Tab-separated table of C-alpha atoms in Angstrom:
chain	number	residue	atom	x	y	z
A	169	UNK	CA	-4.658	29.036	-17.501
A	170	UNK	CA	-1.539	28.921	-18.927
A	171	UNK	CA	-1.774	28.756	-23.319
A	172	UNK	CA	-1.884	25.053	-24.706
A	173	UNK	CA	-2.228	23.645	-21.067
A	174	UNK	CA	-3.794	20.753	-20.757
A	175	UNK	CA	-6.472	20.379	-18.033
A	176	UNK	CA	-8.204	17.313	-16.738
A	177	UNK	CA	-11.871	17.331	-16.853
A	178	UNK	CA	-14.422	15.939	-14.066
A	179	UNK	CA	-17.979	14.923	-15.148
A	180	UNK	CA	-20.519	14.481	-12.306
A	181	UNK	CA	-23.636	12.338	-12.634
A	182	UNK	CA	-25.531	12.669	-9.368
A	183	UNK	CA	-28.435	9.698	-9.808
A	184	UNK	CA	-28.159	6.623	-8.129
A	185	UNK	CA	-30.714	3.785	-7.842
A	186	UNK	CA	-30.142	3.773	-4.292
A	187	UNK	CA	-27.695	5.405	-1.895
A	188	UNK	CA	-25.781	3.162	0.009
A	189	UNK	CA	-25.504	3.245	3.600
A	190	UNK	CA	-22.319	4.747	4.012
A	191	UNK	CA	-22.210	7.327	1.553
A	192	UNK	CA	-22.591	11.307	2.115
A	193	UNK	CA	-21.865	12.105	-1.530
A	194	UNK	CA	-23.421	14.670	-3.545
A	195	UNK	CA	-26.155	11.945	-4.950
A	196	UNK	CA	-29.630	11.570	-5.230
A	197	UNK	CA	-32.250	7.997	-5.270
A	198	UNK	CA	-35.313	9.642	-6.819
A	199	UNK	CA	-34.853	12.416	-9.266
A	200	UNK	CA	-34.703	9.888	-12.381
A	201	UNK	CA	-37.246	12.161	-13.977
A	202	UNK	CA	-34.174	14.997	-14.599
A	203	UNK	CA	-31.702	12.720	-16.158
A	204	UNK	CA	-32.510	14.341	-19.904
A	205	UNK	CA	-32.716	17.509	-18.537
A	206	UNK	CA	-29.218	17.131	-16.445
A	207	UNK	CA	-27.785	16.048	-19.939
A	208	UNK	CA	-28.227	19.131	-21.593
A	209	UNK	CA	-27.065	21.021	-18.941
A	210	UNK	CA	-23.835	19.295	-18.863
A	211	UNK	CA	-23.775	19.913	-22.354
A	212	UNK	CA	-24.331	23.644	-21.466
A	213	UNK	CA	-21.578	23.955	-19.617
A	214	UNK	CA	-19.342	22.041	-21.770
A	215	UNK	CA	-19.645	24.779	-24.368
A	216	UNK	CA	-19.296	27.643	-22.102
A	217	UNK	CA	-15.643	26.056	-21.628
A	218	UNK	CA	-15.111	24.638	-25.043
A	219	UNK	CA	-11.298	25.052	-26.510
A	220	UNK	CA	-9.782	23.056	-23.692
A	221	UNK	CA	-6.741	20.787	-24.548
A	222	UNK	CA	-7.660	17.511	-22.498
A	223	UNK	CA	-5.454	15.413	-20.814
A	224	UNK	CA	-7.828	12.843	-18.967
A	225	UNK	CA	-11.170	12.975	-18.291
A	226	UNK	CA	-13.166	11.080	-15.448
A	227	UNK	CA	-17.618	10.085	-15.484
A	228	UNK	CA	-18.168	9.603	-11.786
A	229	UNK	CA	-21.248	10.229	-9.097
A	230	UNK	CA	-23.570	8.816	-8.302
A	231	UNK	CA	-23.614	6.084	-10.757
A	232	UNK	CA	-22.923	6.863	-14.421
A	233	UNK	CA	-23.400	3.075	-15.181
A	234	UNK	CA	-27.324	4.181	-14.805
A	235	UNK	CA	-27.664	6.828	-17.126
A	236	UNK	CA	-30.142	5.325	-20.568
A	237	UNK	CA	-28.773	3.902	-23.853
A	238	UNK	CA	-27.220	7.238	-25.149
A	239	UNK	CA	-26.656	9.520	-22.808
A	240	UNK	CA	-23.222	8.845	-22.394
A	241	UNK	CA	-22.395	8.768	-25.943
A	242	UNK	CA	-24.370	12.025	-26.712
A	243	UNK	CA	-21.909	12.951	-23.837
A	244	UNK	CA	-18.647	12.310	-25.044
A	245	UNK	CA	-19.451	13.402	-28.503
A	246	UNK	CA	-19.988	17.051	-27.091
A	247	UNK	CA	-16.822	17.001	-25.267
A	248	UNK	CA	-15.052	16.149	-28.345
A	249	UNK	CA	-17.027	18.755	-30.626
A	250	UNK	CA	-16.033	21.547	-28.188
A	251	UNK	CA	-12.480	20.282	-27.405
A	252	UNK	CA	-9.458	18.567	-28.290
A	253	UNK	CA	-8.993	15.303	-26.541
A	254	UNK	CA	-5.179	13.903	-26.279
A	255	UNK	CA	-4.482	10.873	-27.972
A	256	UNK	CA	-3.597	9.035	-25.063
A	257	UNK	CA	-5.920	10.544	-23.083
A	258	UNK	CA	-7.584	7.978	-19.685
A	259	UNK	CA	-11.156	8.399	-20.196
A	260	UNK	CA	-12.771	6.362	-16.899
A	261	UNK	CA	-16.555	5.350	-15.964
A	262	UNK	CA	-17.501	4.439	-12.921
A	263	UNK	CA	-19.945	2.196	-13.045
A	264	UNK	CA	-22.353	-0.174	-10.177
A	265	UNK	CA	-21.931	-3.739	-10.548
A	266	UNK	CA	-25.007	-5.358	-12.133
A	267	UNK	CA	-26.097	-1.612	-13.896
A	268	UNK	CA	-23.793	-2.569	-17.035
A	269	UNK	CA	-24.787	-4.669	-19.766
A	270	UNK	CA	-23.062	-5.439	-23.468
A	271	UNK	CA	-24.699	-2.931	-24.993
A	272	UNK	CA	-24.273	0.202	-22.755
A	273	UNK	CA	-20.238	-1.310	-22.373
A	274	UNK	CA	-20.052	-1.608	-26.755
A	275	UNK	CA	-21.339	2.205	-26.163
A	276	UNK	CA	-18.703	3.249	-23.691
A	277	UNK	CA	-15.933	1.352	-25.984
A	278	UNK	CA	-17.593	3.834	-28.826
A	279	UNK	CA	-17.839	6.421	-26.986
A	280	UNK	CA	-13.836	6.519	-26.434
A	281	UNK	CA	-14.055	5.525	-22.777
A	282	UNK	CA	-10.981	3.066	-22.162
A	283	UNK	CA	-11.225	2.598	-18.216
A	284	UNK	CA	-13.593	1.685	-15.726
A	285	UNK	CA	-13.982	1.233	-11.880
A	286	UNK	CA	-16.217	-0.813	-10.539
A	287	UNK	CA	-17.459	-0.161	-6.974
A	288	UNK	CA	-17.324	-3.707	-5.342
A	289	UNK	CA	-16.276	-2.621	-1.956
A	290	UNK	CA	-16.056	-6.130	-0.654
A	291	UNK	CA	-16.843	-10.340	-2.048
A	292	UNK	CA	-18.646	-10.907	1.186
A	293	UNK	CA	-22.464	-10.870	0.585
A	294	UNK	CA	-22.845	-10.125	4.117
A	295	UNK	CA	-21.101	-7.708	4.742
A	296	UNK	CA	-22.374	-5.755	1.386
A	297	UNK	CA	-25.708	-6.022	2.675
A	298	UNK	CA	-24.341	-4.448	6.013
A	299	UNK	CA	-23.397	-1.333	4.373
A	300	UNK	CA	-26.536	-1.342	2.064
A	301	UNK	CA	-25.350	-2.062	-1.502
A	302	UNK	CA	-27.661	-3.320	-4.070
A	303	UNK	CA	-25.644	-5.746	-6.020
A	304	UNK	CA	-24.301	-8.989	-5.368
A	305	UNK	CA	-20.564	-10.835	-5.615
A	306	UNK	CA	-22.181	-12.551	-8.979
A	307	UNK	CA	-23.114	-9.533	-10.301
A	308	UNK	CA	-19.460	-8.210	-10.181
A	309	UNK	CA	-18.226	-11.136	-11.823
A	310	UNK	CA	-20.937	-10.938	-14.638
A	311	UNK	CA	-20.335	-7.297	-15.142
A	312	UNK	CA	-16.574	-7.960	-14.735
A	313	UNK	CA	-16.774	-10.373	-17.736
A	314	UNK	CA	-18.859	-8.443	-19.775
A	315	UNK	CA	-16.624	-5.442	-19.412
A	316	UNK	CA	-13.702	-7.898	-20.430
A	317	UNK	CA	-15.577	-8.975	-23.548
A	318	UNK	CA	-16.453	-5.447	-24.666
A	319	UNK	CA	-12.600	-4.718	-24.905
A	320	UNK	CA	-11.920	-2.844	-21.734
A	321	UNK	CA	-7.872	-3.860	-20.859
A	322	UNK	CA	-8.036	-1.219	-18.157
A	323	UNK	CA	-10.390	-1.971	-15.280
A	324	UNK	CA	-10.295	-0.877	-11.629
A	325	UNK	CA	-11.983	-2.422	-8.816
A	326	UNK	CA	-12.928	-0.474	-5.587
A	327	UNK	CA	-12.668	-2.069	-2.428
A	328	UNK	CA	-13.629	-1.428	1.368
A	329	UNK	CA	-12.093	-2.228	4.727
A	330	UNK	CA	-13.125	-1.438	8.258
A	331	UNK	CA	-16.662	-2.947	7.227
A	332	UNK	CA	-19.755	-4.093	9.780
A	333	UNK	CA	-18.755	-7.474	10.412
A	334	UNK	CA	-15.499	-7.248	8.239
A	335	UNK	CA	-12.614	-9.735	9.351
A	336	UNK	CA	-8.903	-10.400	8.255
A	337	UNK	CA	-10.075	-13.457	7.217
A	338	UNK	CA	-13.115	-11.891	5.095
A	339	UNK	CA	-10.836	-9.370	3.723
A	340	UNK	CA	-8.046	-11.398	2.664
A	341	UNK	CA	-10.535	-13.839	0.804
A	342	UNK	CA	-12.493	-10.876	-1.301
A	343	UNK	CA	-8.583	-9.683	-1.953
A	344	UNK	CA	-7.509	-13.333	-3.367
A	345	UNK	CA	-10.986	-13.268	-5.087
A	346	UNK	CA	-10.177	-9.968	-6.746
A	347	UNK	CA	-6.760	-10.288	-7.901
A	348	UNK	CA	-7.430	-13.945	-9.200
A	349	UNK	CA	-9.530	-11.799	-11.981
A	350	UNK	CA	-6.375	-9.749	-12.699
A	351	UNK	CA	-7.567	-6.236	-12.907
A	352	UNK	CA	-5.638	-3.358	-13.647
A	353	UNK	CA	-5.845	-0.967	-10.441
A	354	UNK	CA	-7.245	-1.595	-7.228
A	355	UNK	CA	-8.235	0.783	-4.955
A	356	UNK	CA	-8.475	0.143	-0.886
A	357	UNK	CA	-10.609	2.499	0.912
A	358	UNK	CA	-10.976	2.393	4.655
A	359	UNK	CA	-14.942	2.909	5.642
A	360	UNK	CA	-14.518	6.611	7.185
A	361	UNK	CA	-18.201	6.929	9.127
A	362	UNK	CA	-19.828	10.325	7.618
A	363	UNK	CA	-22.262	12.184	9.812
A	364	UNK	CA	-26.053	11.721	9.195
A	365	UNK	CA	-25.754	8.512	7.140
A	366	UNK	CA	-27.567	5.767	8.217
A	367	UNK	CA	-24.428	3.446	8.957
A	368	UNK	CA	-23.400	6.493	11.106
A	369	UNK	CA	-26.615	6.388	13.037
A	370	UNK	CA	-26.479	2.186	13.778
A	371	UNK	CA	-22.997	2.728	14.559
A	372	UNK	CA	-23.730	5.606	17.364
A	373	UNK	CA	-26.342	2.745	19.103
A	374	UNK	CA	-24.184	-0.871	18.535
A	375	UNK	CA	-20.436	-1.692	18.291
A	376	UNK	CA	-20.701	-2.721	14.852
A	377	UNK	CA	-17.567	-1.849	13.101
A	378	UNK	CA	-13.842	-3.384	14.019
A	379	UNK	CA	-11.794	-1.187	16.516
A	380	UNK	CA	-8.851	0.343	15.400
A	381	UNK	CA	-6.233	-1.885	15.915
A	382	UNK	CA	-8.247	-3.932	13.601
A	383	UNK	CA	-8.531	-1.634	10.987
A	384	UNK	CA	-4.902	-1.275	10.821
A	385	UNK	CA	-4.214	-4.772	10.692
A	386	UNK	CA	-6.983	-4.724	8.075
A	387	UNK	CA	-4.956	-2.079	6.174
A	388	UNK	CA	-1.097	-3.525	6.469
A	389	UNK	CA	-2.773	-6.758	5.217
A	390	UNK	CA	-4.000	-5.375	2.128
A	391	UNK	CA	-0.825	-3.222	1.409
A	392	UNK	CA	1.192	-6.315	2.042
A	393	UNK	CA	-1.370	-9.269	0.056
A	394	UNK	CA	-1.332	-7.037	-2.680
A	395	UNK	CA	2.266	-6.342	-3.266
A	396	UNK	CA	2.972	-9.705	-3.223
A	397	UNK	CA	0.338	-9.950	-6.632
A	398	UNK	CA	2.246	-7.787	-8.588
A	399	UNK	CA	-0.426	-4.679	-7.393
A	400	UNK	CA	2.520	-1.515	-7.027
A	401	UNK	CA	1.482	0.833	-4.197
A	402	UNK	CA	1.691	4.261	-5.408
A	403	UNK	CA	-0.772	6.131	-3.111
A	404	UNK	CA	-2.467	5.829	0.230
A	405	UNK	CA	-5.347	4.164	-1.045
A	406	UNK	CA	-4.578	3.007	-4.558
A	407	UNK	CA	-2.714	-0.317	-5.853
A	408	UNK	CA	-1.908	-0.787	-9.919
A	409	UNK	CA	-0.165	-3.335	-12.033
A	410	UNK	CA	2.865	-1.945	-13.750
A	411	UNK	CA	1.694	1.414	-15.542
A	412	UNK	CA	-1.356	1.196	-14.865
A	413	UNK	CA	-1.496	4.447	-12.696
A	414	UNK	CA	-5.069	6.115	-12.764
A	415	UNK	CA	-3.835	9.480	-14.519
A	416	UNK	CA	-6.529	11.214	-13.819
A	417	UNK	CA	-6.228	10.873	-9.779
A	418	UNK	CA	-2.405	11.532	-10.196
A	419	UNK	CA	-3.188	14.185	-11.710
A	420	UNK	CA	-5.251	15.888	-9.081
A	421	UNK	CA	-1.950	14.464	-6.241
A	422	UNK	CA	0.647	16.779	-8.081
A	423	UNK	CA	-2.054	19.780	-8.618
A	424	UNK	CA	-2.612	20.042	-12.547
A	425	UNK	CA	-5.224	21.858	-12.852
A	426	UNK	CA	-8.481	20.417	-13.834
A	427	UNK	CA	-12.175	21.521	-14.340
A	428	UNK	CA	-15.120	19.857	-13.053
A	429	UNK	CA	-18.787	20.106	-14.740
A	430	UNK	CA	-22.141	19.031	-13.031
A	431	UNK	CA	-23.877	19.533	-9.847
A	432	UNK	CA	-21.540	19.955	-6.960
A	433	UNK	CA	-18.348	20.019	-9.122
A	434	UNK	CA	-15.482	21.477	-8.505
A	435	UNK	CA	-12.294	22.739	-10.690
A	436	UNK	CA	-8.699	24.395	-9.848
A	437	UNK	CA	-7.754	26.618	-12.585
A	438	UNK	CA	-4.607	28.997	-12.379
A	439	UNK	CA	-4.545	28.732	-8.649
A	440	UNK	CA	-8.156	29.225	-7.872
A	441	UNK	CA	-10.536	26.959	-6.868
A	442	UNK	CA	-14.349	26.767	-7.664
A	443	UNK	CA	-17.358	24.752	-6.893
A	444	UNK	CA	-20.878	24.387	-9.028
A	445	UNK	CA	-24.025	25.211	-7.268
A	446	UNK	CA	-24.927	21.496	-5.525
A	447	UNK	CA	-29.204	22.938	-5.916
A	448	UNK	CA	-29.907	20.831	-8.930
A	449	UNK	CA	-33.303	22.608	-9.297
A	450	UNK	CA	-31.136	25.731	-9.811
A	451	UNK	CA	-28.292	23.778	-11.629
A	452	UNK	CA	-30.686	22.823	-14.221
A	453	UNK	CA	-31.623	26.548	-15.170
A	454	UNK	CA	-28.297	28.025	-15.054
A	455	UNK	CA	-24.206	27.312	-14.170
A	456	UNK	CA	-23.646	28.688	-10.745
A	457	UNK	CA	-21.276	28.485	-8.753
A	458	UNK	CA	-21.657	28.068	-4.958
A	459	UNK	CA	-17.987	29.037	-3.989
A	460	UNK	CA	-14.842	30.599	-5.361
A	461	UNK	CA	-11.630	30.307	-3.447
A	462	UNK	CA	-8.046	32.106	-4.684
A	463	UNK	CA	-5.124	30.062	-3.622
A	464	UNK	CA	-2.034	32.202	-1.589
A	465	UNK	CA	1.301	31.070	-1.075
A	466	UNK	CA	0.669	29.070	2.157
A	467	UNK	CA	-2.423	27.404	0.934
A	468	UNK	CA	-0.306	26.145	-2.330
A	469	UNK	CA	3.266	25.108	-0.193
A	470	UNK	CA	0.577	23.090	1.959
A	471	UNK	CA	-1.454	21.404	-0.434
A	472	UNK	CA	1.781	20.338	-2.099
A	473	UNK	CA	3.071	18.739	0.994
A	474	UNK	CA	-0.052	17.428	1.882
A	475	UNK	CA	-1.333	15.773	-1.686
A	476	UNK	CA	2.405	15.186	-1.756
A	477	UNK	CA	2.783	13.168	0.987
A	478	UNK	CA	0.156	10.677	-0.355
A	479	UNK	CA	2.089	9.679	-2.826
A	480	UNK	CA	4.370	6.508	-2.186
A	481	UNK	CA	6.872	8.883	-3.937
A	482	UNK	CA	6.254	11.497	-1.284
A	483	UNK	CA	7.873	14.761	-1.451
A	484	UNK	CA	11.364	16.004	-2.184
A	485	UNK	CA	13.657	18.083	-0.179
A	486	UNK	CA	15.212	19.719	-2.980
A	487	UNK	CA	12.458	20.883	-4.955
A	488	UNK	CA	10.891	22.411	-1.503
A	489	UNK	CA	14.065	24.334	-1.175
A	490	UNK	CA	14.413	25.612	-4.631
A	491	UNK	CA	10.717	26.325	-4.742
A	492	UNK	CA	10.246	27.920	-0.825
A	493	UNK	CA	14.024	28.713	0.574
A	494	UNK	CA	16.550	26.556	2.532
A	495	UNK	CA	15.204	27.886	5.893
A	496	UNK	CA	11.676	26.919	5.478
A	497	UNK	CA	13.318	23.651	4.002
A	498	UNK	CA	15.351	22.671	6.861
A	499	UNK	CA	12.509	23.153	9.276
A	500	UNK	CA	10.635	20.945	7.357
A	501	UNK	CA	13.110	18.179	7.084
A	502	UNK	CA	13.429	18.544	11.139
A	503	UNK	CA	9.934	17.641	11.397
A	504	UNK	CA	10.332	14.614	8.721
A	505	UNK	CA	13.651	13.325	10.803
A	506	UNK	CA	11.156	13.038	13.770
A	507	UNK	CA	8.966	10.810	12.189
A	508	UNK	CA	11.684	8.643	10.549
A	509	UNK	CA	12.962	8.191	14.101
A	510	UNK	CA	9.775	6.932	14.863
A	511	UNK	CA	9.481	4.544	11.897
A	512	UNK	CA	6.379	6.558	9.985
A	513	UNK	CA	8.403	7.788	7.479
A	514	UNK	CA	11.777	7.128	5.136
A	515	UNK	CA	13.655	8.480	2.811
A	516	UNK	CA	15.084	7.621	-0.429
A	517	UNK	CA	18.016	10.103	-1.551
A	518	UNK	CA	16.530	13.348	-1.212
A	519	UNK	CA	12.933	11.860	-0.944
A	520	UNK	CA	10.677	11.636	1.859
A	521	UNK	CA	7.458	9.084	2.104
A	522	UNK	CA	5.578	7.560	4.802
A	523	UNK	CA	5.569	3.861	5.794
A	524	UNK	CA	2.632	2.009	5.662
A	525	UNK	CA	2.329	2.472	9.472
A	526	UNK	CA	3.119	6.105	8.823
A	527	UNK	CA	-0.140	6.258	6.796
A	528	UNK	CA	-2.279	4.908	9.581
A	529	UNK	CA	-1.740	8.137	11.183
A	530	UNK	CA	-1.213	10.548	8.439
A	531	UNK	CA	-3.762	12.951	9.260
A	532	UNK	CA	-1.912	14.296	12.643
A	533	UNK	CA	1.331	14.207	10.791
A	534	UNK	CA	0.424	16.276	8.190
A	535	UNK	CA	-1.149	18.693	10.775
A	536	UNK	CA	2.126	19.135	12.083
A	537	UNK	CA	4.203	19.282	8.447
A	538	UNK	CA	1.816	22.119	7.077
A	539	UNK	CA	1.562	25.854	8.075
């Protein structure tokens, strides 16, 4: 990495109380037992790359909200031992609604951490039941509040669309519900069914979910309720009040590098790309690494355009022809011109983005844009 550089750093905490229904991440409902020992080993590996100029750094899992009194400030205090943090560094927790309380958030505050997202996924109580979540629409509000009252002025809220019984009519009432608390960010996932989860296996025996004309009404409605609340679309997914951009995401959209510690973590560091070991028996004993990938010039020119695209900004013409050539340019801006004619993407100047329709279908567009 280049000298002075800043990086972002990733922290994963892999325990959850339970796993929801939906989710195929690296997490785990019963291995409470190695939460101390999973804290020095983060620790560990936090000295092994200590000297690191941080620009952001980001607690997620699993559910970091769950972790004991202490563990997250013992945390953050060896981060800052073994590093220098930036002064306006975004330091984020993501945390379960209902797992918070005022004294784990007055610890947070004193830890340093100045965001958090809160995994709602929907105000419904039906439909979180549906997709298995523990917590309730009260229990967002309370934790909400207390997260308020602690002095966070930076919160996120996660929500879901495309859920088991989901409607416009649901969605646009958790929406109202949500923005009437005025968060900061708001981010607006679309359910993507994952293999071997139980939601996957219900949804392989009943018609459960809403068809995909659905979905994408689902998904212009949010983009367009949201707006019109003073949430500024600035990614596929991901909605903010005026500069309240999550860093840390952006971050990993325009490719600065960052480094990720914990079980199944993974980092991009002067064009190479590594993952930890995801055996936590083996995790605990030493860092591994379970894969280590160097980047060539195709692989770079189409994660650019791809993370790129994402971006409500998009990509620019010009700085693809300084950086790759005017041929390889022009034959991109052919495909582009394609899609505009088809209304999926625009332009701005020498700027190219997708519409909101355009991002219903991004996945076979980018096929087509990248080598």
């Amino acid at each position: 990495m280049q000298e002075n550089q800043a990086v972002e750093l990733y922290i994963h905490i892999p325990f959850c109380y339970k796993k929801c229904d939906y989710c195929d991440f690296l997490s785990f409902a019963n291995k409470s037992s190695s939460i101390g020992a999973y804290l020095g080993a983060l620790q560990r590996d936090i000295r092994h790359y200590k000297g690191l100029t941080i620009s952001t750094i980001f607690i997620g899992g699993g559910t970091p909200s769950l972790m004991p009194p202490g563990f997250i400030q013992k945390l953050m205090n060896t981060i800052r031992e073994c590093n220098t943090i930036l002064p306006d560094a975004e330091i984020t927790i993501e945390a379960n609604p209902g797992t918070v309380d005022d004294t784990k958030l007055a610890e947070y505050i004193c830890a340093g951490i100045n965001r958090i997202s809160f995994g709602l996924q929907t105000a419904d109580e039906v439909e979180l039941s549906a997709i298995g979540r523990i917590h309730t629409y009260s229990d967002f509000l309370e934790s909400f509040e207390a997260a308020r009252r602690a002095g966070f002025k930076n919160i996120n809220v996660d929500l879901m669309m495309g859920l088991p019984g989901q409607t416009t009519i649901s969605l646009k009432q958790t929406i109202n519900k949500v923005c009437f608390l005025r968060p900061e960010h708001i981010s607006a996932y679309m359910l993507i069914l994952e293999e071997g989860t139980p939601l996957f296996e219900r949804a392989k025996k009943l018609t459960i979910l809403p068809n995909d004309d659905k979905q994408a009404e689902m998904y212009e409605l949010a983009v367009s309720m949201l707006e019109k609340k003073g949430y500024q679309q600035y990614e596929i997914s991901n909605f903010s009040r005026e500069g309240f951009a999550c860093k840390h995401n952006v971050g990993y959209w325009t490719r600065q590098p960052y480094l990720g510690i914990g079980l199944g973590a993974s980092s991009l560091i002067d064009e190479k790309r590594y993952r930890v070991t995801t055996n936590l028996e083996q995790y605990l004993q030493e860092l591994a690494y379970e894969s280590e990938e160097e980047l060539h010039f195709n692989d770079i020119r189409n994660e650019l355009i791809m993370l790129g695209m994402r971006l409500k900004d998009g990509i620019s013409y010009l700085d693809i022809k300084d950086q790759y050539g005017e041929a390889y340019a022009n034959v991109l801006l052919q495909k582009l011109n394609k899609y505009i004619d088809m209304g999926l993407v625009e332009h701005k100047y020498d700027r190219f983005f997708f519409t909101v329709k355009g991002y219903l279908v991004s996945n076979s567009i980018l096929s087509e844009l990248m080598d």
